[in-house]
XYZ file of C-alpha atoms in Angstrom:
623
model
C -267.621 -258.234 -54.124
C -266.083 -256.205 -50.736
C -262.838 -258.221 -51.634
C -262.165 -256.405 -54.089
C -262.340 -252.938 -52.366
C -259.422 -250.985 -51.346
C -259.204 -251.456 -47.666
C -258.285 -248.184 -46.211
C -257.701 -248.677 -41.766
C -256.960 -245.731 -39.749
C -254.365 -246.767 -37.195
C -253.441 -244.533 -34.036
C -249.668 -245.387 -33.062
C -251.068 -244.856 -29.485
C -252.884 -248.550 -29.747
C -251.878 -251.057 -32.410
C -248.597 -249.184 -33.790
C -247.192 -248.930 -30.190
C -247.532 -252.891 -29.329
C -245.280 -253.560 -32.779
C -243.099 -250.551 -32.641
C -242.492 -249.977 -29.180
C -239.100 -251.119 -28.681
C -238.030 -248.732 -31.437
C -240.126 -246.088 -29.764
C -238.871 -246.331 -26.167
C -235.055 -245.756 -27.786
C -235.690 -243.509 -29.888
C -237.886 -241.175 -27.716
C -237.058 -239.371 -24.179
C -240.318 -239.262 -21.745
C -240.401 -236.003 -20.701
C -240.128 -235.941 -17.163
C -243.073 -234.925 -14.673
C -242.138 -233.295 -11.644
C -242.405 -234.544 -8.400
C -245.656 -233.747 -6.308
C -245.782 -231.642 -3.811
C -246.442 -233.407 -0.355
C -246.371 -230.615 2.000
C -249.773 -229.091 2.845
C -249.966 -225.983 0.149
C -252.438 -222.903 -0.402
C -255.789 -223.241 -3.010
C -257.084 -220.406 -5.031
C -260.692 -220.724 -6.431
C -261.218 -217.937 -8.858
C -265.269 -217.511 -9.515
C -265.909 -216.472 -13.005
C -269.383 -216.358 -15.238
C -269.696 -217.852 -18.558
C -268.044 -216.254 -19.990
C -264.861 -215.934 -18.011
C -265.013 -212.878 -16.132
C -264.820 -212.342 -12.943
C -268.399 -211.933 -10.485
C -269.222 -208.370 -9.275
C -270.797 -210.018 -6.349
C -269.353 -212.354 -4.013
C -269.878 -215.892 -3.871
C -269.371 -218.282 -0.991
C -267.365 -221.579 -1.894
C -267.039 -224.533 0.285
C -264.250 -226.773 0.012
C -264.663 -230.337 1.480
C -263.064 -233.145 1.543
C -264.072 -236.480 0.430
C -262.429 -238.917 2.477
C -260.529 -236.147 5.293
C -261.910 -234.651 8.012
C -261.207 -231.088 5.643
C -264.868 -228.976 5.757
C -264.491 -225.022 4.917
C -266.422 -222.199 3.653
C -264.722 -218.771 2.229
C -265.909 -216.129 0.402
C -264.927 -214.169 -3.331
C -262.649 -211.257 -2.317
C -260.107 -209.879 -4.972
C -260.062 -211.034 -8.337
C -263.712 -212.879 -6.896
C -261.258 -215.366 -5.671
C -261.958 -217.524 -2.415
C -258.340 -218.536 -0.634
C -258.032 -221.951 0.916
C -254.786 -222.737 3.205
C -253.416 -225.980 4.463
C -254.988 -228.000 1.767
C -253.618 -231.600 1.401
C -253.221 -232.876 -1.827
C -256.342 -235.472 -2.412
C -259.866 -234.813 -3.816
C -262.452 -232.391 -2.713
C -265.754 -231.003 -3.505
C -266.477 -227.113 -4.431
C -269.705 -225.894 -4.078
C -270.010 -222.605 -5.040
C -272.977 -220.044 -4.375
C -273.495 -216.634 -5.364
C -277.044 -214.397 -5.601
C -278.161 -214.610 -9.521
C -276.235 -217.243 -10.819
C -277.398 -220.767 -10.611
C -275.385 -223.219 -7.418
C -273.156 -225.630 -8.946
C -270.982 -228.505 -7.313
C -267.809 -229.875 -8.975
C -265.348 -232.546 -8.189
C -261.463 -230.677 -7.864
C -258.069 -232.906 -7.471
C -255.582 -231.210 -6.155
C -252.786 -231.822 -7.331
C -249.658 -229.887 -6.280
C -245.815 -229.255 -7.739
C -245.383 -225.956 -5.891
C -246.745 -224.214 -2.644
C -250.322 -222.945 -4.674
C -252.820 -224.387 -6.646
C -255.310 -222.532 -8.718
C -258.654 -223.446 -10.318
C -261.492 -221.762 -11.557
C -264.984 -222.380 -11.444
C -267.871 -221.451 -13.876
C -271.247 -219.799 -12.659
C -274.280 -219.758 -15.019
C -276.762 -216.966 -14.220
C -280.360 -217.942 -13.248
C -282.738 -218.297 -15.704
C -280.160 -218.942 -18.768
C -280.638 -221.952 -20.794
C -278.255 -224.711 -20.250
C -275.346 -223.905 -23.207
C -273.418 -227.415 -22.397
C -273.173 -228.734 -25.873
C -273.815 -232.591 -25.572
C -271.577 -234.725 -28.419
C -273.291 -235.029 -31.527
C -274.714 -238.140 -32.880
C -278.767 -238.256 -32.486
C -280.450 -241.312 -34.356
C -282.763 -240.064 -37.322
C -285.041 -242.719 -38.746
C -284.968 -243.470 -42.086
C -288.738 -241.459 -42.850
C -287.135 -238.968 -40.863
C -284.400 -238.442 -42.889
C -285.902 -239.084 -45.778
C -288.188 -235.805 -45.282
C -285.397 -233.776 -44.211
C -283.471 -234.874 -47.295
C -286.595 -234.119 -50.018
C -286.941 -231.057 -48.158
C -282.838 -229.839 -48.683
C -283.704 -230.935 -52.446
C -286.676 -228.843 -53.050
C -284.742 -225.602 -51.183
C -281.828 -226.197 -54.003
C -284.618 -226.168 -56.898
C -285.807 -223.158 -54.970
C -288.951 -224.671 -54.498
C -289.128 -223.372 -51.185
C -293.070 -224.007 -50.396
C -292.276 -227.757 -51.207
C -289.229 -227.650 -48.936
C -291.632 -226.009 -46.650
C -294.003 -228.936 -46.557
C -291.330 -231.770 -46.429
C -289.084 -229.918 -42.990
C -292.815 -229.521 -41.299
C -293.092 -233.026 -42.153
C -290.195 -233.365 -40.551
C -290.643 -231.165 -37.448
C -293.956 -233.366 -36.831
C -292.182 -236.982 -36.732
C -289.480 -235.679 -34.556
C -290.944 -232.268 -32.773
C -287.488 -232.839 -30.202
C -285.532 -232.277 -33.282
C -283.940 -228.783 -33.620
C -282.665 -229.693 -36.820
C -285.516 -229.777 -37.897
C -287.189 -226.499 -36.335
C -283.883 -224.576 -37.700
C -284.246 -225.899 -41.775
C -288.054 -225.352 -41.057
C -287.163 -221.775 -40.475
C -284.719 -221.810 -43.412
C -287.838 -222.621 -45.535
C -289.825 -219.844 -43.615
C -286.994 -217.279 -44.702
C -286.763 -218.228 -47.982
C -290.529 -217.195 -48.255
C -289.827 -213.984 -46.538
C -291.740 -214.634 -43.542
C -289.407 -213.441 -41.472
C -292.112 -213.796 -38.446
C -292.276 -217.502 -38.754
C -288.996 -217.591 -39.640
C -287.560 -216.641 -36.184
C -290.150 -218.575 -34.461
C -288.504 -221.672 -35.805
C -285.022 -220.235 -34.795
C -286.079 -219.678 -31.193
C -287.502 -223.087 -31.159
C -284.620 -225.528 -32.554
C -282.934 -222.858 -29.765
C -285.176 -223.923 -27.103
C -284.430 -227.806 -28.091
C -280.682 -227.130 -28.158
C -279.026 -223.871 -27.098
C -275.896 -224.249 -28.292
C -277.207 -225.004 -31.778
C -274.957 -222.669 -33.757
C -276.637 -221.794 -37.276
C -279.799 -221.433 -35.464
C -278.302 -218.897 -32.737
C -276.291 -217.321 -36.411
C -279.601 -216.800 -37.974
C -281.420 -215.354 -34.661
C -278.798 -213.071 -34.757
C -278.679 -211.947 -38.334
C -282.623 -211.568 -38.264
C -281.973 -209.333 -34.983
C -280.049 -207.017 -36.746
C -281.578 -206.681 -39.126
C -284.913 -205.843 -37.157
C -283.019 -203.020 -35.244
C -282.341 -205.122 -32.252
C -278.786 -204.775 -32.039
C -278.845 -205.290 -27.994
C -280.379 -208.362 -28.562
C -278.193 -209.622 -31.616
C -275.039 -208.760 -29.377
C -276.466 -211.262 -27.209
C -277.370 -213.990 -29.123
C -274.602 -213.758 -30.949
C -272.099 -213.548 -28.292
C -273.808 -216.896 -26.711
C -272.968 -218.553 -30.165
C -269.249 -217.681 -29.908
C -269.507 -218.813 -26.171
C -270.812 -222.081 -26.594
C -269.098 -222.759 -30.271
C -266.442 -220.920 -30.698
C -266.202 -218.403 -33.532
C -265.256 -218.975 -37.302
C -265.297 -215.445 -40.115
C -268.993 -215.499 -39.821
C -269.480 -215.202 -36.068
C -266.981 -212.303 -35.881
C -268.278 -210.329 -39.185
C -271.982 -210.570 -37.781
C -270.539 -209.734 -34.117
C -268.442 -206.733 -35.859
C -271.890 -205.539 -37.486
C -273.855 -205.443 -34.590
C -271.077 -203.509 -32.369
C -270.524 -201.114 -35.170
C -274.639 -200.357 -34.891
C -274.492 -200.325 -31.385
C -271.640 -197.234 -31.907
C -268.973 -199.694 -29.545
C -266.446 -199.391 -32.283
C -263.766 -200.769 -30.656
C -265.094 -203.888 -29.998
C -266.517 -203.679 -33.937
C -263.221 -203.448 -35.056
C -261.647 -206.229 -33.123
C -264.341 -208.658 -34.907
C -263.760 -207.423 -38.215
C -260.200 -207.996 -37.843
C -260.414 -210.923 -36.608
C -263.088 -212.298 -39.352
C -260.408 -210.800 -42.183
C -257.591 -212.849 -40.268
C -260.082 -216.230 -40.369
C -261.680 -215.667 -43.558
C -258.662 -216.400 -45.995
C -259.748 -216.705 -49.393
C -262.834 -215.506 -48.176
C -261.978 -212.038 -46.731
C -262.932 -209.333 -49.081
C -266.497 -209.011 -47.545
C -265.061 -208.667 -44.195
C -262.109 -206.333 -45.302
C -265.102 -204.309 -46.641
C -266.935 -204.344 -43.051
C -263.623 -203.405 -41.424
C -263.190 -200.231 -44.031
C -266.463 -198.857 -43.607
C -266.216 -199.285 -39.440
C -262.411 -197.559 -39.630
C -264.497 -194.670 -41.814
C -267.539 -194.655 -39.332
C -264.304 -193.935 -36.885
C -263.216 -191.110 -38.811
C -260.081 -192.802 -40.011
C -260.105 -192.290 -43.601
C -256.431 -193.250 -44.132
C -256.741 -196.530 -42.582
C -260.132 -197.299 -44.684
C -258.925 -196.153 -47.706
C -255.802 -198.537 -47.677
C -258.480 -200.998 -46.206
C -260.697 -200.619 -49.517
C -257.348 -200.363 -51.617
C -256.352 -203.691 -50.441
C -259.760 -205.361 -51.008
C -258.898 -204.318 -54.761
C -255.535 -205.740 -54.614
C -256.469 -208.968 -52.999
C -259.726 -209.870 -54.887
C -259.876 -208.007 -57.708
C -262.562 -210.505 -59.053
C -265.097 -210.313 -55.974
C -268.006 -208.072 -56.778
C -266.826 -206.035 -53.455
C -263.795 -204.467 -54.907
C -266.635 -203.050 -57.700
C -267.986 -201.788 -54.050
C -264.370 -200.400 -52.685
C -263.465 -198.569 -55.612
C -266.678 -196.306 -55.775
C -265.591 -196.109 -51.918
C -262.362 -194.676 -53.092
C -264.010 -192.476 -55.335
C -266.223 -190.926 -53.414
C -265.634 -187.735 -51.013
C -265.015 -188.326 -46.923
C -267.923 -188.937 -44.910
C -267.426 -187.371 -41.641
C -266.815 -189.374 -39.058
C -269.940 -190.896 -36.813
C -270.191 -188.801 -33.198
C -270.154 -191.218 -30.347
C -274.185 -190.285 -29.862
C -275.704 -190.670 -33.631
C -277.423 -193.534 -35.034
C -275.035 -196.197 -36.253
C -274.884 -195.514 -39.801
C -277.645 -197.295 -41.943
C -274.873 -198.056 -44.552
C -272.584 -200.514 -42.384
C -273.524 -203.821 -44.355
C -275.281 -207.448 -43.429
C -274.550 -210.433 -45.006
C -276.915 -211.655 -47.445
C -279.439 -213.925 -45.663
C -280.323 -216.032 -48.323
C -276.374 -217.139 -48.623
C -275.873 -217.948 -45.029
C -278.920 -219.245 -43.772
C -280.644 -221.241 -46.945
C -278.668 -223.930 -48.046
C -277.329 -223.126 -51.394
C -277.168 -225.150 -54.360
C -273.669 -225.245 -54.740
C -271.043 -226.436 -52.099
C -272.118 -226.507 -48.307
C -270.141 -227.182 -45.783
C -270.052 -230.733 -44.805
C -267.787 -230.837 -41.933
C -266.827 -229.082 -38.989
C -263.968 -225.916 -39.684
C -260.551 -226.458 -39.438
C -259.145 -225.970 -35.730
C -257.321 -223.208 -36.705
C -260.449 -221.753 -38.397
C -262.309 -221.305 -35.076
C -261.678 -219.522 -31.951
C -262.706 -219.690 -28.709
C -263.594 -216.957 -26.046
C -261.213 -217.154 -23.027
C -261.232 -215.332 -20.233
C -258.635 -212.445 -18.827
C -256.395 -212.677 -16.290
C -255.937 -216.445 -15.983
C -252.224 -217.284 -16.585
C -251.496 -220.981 -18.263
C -247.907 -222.750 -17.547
C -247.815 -225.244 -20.415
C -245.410 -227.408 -18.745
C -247.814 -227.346 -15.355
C -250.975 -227.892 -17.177
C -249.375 -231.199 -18.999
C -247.979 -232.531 -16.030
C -251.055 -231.971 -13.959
C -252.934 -233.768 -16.905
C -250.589 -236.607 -17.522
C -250.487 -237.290 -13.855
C -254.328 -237.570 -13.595
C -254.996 -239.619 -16.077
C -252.090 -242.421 -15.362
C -253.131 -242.473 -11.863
C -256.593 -243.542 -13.515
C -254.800 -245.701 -16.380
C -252.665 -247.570 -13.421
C -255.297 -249.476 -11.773
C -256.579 -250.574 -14.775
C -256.333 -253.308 -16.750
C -258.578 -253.729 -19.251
C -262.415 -252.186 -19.852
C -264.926 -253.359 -22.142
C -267.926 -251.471 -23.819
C -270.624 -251.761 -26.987
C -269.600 -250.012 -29.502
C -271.890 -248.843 -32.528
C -270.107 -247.671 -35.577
C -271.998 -245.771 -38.182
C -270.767 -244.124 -41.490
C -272.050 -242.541 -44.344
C -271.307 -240.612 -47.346
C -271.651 -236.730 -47.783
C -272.728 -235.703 -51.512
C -271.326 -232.522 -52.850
C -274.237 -230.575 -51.397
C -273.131 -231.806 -47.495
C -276.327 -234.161 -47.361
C -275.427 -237.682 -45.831
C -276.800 -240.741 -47.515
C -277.645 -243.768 -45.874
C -276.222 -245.141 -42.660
C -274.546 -248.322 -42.652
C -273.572 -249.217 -38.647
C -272.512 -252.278 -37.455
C -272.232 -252.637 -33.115
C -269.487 -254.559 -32.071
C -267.951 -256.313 -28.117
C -265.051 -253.679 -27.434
C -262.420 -254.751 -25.084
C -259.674 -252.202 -24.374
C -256.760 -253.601 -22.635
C -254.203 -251.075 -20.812
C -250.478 -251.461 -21.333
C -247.533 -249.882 -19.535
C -244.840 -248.436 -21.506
C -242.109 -247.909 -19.168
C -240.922 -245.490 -17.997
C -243.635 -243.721 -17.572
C -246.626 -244.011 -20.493
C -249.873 -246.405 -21.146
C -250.561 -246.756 -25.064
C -254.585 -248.842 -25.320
C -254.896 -252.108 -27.678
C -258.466 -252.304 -28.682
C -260.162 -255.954 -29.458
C -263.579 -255.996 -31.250
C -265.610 -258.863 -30.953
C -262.850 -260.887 -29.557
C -260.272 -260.277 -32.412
C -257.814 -257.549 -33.670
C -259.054 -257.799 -37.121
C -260.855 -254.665 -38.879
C -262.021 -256.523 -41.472
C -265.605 -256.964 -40.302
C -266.301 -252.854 -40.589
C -269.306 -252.251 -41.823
C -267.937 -250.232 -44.956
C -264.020 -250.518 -46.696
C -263.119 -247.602 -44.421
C -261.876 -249.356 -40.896
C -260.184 -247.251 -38.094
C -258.469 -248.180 -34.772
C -257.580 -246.603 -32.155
C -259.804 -243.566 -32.604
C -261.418 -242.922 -29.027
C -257.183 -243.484 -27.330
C -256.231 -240.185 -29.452
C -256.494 -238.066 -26.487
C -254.539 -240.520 -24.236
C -251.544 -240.294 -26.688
C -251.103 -237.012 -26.955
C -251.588 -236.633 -22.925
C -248.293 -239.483 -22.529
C -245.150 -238.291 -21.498
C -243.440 -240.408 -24.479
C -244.973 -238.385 -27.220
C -244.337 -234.985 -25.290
C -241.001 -234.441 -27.820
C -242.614 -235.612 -30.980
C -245.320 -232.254 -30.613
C -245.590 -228.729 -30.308
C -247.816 -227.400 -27.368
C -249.292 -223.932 -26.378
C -251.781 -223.170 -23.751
C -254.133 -220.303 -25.257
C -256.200 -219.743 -21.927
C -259.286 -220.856 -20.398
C -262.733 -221.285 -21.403
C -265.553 -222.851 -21.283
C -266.473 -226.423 -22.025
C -269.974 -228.274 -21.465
C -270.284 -225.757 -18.840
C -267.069 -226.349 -17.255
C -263.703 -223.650 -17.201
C -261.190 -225.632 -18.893
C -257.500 -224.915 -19.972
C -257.416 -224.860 -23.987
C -254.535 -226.441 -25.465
C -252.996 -226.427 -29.166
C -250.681 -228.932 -30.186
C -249.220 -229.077 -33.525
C -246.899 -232.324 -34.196
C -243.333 -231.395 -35.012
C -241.946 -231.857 -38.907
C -238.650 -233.627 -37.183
C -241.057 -236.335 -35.513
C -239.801 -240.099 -36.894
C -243.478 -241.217 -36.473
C -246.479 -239.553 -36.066
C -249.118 -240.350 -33.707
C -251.929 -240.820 -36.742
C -251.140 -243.334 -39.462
C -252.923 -244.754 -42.391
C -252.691 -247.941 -43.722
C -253.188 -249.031 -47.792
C -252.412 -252.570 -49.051
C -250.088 -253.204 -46.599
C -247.964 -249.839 -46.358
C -248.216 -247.680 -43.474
C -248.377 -243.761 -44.306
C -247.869 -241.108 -41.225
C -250.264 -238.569 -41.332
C -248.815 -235.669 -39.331
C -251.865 -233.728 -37.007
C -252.801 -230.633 -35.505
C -255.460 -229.691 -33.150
C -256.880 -228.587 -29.834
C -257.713 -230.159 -26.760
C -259.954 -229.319 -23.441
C -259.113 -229.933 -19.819
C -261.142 -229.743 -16.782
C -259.261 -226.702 -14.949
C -260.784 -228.650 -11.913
C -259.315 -232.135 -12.505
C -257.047 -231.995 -15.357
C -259.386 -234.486 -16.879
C -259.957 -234.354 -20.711
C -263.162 -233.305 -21.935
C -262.043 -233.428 -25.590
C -259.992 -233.204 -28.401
C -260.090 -232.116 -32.356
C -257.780 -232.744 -34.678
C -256.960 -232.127 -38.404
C -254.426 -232.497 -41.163
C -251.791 -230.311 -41.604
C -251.525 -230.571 -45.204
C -253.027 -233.118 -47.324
C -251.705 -236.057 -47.891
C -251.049 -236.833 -51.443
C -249.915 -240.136 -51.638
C -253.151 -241.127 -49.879
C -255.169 -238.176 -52.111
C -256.617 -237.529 -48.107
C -257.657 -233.919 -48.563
C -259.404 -233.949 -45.236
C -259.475 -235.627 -41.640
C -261.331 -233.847 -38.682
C -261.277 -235.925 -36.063
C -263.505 -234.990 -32.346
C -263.842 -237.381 -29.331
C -265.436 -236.367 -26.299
C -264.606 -237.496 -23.054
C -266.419 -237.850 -19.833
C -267.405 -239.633 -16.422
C -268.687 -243.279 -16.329
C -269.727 -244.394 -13.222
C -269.564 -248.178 -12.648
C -272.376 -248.952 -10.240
C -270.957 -252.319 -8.700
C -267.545 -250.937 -8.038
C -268.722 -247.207 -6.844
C -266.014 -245.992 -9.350
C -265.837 -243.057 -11.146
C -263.141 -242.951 -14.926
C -263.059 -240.295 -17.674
C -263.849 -242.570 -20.664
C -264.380 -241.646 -24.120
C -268.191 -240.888 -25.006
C -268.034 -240.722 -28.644
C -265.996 -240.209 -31.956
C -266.619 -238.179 -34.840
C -264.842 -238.508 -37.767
C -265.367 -236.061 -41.587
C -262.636 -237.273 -44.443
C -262.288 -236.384 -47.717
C -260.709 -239.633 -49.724
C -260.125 -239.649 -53.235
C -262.645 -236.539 -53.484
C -265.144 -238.788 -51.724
C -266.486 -236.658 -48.280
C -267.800 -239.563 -45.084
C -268.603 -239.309 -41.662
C -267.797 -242.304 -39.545
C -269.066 -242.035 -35.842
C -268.640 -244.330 -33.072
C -270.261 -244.490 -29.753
C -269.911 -246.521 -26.284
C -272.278 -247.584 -23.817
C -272.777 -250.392 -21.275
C -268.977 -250.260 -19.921
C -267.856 -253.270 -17.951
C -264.929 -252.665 -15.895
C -261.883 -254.866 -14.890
C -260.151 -253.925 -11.642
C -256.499 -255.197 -11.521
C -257.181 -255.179 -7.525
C -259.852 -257.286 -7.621
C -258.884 -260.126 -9.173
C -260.530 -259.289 -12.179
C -264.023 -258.844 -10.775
C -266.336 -257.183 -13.563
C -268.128 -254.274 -12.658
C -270.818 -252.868 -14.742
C -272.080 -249.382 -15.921
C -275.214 -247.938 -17.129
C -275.686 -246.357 -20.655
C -273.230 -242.955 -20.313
C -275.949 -239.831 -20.674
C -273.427 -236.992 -22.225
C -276.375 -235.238 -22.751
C -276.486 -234.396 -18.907
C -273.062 -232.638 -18.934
């Protein structure tokens, strides 16, 4: 019967595309050169920041220290809670960084040099904060599990919401380390207006995972609207910390400033949600009008409102905006009143209780979500890449091959985002490590001792996934794309530079590719990706479409790998490997998630005559 499925394969040019095409590549394309490293002994700047990228009012003390040189030295924060460092050699060192309040942290820095300085930056978290690094996703739910969790999303869509009540405490009771299940327990909680118990189930999927993002959402919506708007600030803020913001984020973050009288900063989210929001903005628009009012800026909010009207003349808003136009001036809101009572919340039920119509499935588009960065720390594209294409190829060049298990899983997402039933399959993975002179790697992977991706569990194969982020890091694909640093942030805990790359409409071939009965389709990308500011190591990358791709009726194609250290016990050796993949697609108006993981990594040294060293299962969960 599976012979007669359509056999879609994802195919990254990085792995199998580059062994066939390569000799066209290598003519066709320039490698952008990479600089040559400084030598000379140079000057390193270790700028201190919190979180959330600002600079410490205190002063910490950072020790520098050399791994394998005799280099040993403490300084502390002065200007710009930087700590200065002279007559560095290039090589790698260990920071350790202390400062009263914030919790001690140690991190690994290479420094690598194409000038007389070299600047990183270092992330404090204060004492007593939860950890915020957000592990990869992908935790095992047994089938009772899920079955629970899926009667219980079925009942909340019948708005049978003490059933759905029953079924998530079912839920929360075969898995109580499940925050999933705390936060749709709390769902079912709201929906009953018991508010109470409703945030009690917030705080604890929170306490299981603090980086869970509609949990911290909902926290902060039922904050506000308790008259905690100190405290929704807060948890709101840590939500755009940890996952970047979408419309929603900023609107709620724009509500809660506005209450809290810091307009300013109430306007910049509103804006911000209206410029996110697209076909979604009137609400927002309507937020921003009544803050620019509150302000005393009656022109701006009436063209605000008139807009709204323009725009989305069927949204039951503009109804809203034009008895707003109507109406006489309200004076404007004196910097020590009461926030007025009229500024508007989202409606709970629509955000926080899954509705019965379309729910999101998948992750937003990358250019649907920002990031906070921190001020005052300059990004030099062209450094950054060079710094990061150096790294890794000094990693890739005493490689030869590395092997792994891999376990695949997909499923199906029905209309109302819930996944059906996994099908997985775990396979041998060998990755063997080519040079392309004169000076890229491109990864061929082998499952189970074969190239062919015909044993995939489902008709949907892919190859090549977990190399994405080595592609786009090679100096041979630097023409084909478009790159812009947009700052630093923070990452599993860690500053890191924030990249967007966009590939150009002139490329011949793109670095993504499809393949249907035999014909190869290029599916052009964009996306983001995350570098240690310490290493120039990848932590991860996202991509997505952009445009759909007709011929293939591919409507959708989020991709996310995470990256991370693997430690090979045998061999003391330390590599940035990929963790895990997670990939959402929308095919022929058919939504799956495919995932794949690695543990158990074997490594092949090309200096040891192919001696095999092993490593234990990776623990992302720790980073």
């Amino acid at each position: 019967m599976r012979r007669n499925l359509p056999i879609w394969r994802l195919f990254l040019s990085a792995s199998l595309l580059a062994l066939t095409l390569a000799p066209n590549i290598t003519s066709a394309q320039r490698a952008s050169p990479v600089p040559p490293v400084q030598t000379e002994p140079m000057t390193v700047n270790v700028s201190v920041r919190d979180a959330r990228g600002m600079p410490l009012e205190g002063t910490a003390l950072v020790r520098l220290r050399s791994t394998i040189q005799s280099y040993d030295v403490r300084s502390p924060t002065r200007e710009t809670s930087t700590a200065v460092f002279t007559r560095v050699t290039q090589g790698e060192y260990e920071i350790n960084v202390e400062c009263t309040g914030y919790k001690s942290t140690t991190e690994h820095l290479q420094v690598m040099g194409f000038g007389g300085e070299f600047n990183t930056f270092i992330y404090l978290q204060r004492e007593g904060d939860a950890s915020l690094a957000r592990p990869p996703s992908g935790i095992a739910m047994s089938p009772k599990l899920q079955g629970e969790i899926e009667r219980g999303l079925d009942a909340m869509r019948k708005h049978q919401y003490d059933s759905a009540k029953s079924h998530f405490l079912k839920a929360a009771r075969l898995s109580p380390a499940n925050s999933n299940a705390a936060y749709l327990l709390g769902t079912a909680e709201l929906a009953l207006k018991q508010n109470d118990l409703a945030r009690a189930q917030f705080e604890s999927a929170l306490r299981l995972e603090p980086a869970h993002e509609r949990a911290l959402l909902a926290l902060g919506e039922l904050q506000l609207q308790s008259g905690e708007n100190a405290a929704a600030i807060d948890t709101l803020e840590k939500a755009f910390l940890v996952n970047g913001a979408g419309w929603r984020t900023h609107l709620l973050l724009a509500v809660a400033y506005a209450k809290s009288n810091q307009f300013t900063k109430a306007e910049t989210h509103a804006e911000r949600s209206v410029a996110l929001a697209g076909t979604r903005a009137a609400y927002p628009n309507y937020v921003l009008a009544e803050i620019q009012a509150a302000q005393g800026r009656e022109s701006d909010a009436r063209l605000t409102w008139q807009n709204i009207i323009a725009q989305f003349p069927d949204d039951p808003v503009a109804v809203q905006a034009k008895q707003r136009l109507a109406a006489p001036p309200r004076s404007a809101l004196s910097s020590d009143s009461a926030a007025t009572a009229e500024l508007p919340l989202s409606a709970s039920p629509s955000i926080l209780i899954p509705a019965a119509v379309e729910h999101p499935w998948a992750p937003p588009d990358v250019d649907s979500t920002e990031h906070l960065l921190a001020a005052s720390a300059p990004c030099q594209i062209d450094d950054v890449l060079s710094r990061a294409s150096l790294r890794l190829n000094s990693q890739l060049a005493n490689l030869e091959k590395f092997a792994a298990t891999e376990r695949i899983q997909h499923q199906q997402i029905d209309r109302y985002g819930n996944p059906g039933p996994v099908r997985d399959r775990s396979f041998s993975y060998i990755i063997f490590v080519h040079p392309l002179p004169p000076a890229s790697y491109f990864l061929e992977e082998i499952r189970d001792g074969s190239g062919d991706v015909a044993d995939f569990p489902t008709s949907l194969a892919t190859r090549g996934l977990l190399g994405l982020g080595v592609a786009v890091l090679q100096p041979l694909y630097r023409d084909r794309l478009s790159f812009a640093c947009e700052g630093l942030t923070n990452i599993r805990g860690q500053a890191a530079w924030q990249i967007h790359f966009r590939e150009n409409e002139a490329a011949d071939l793109s670095i993504r590719e499809w393949r249907k009965a035999g014909v190869l389709y290029s599916v052009p990308v964009k996306g983001r990706f995350w570098l240690s500011a310490s290493t120039f190591d990848l932590l991860r990358i996202e991509t997505d479409l952009t445009a759909p791709v007709a011929a293939l009726e591919l409507s959708r194609d989020h991709l996310s790998v995470d990256y991370g250290p693997v430690t090979f016990d045998k061999s003391k050796t330390t590599l940035w490997l990929p963790w895990s993949a997670d990939m959402y697609m929308e095919l022929h108006n058919r939504r799956y998630h495919h995932q794949h993981f690695l543990t158990d990594y074997m490594l092949f040294n090309v200096d040891t005559s192919h001696k095999l060293a092993s490593a234990p299962p990776a623990t992302p969960s720790s980073h």
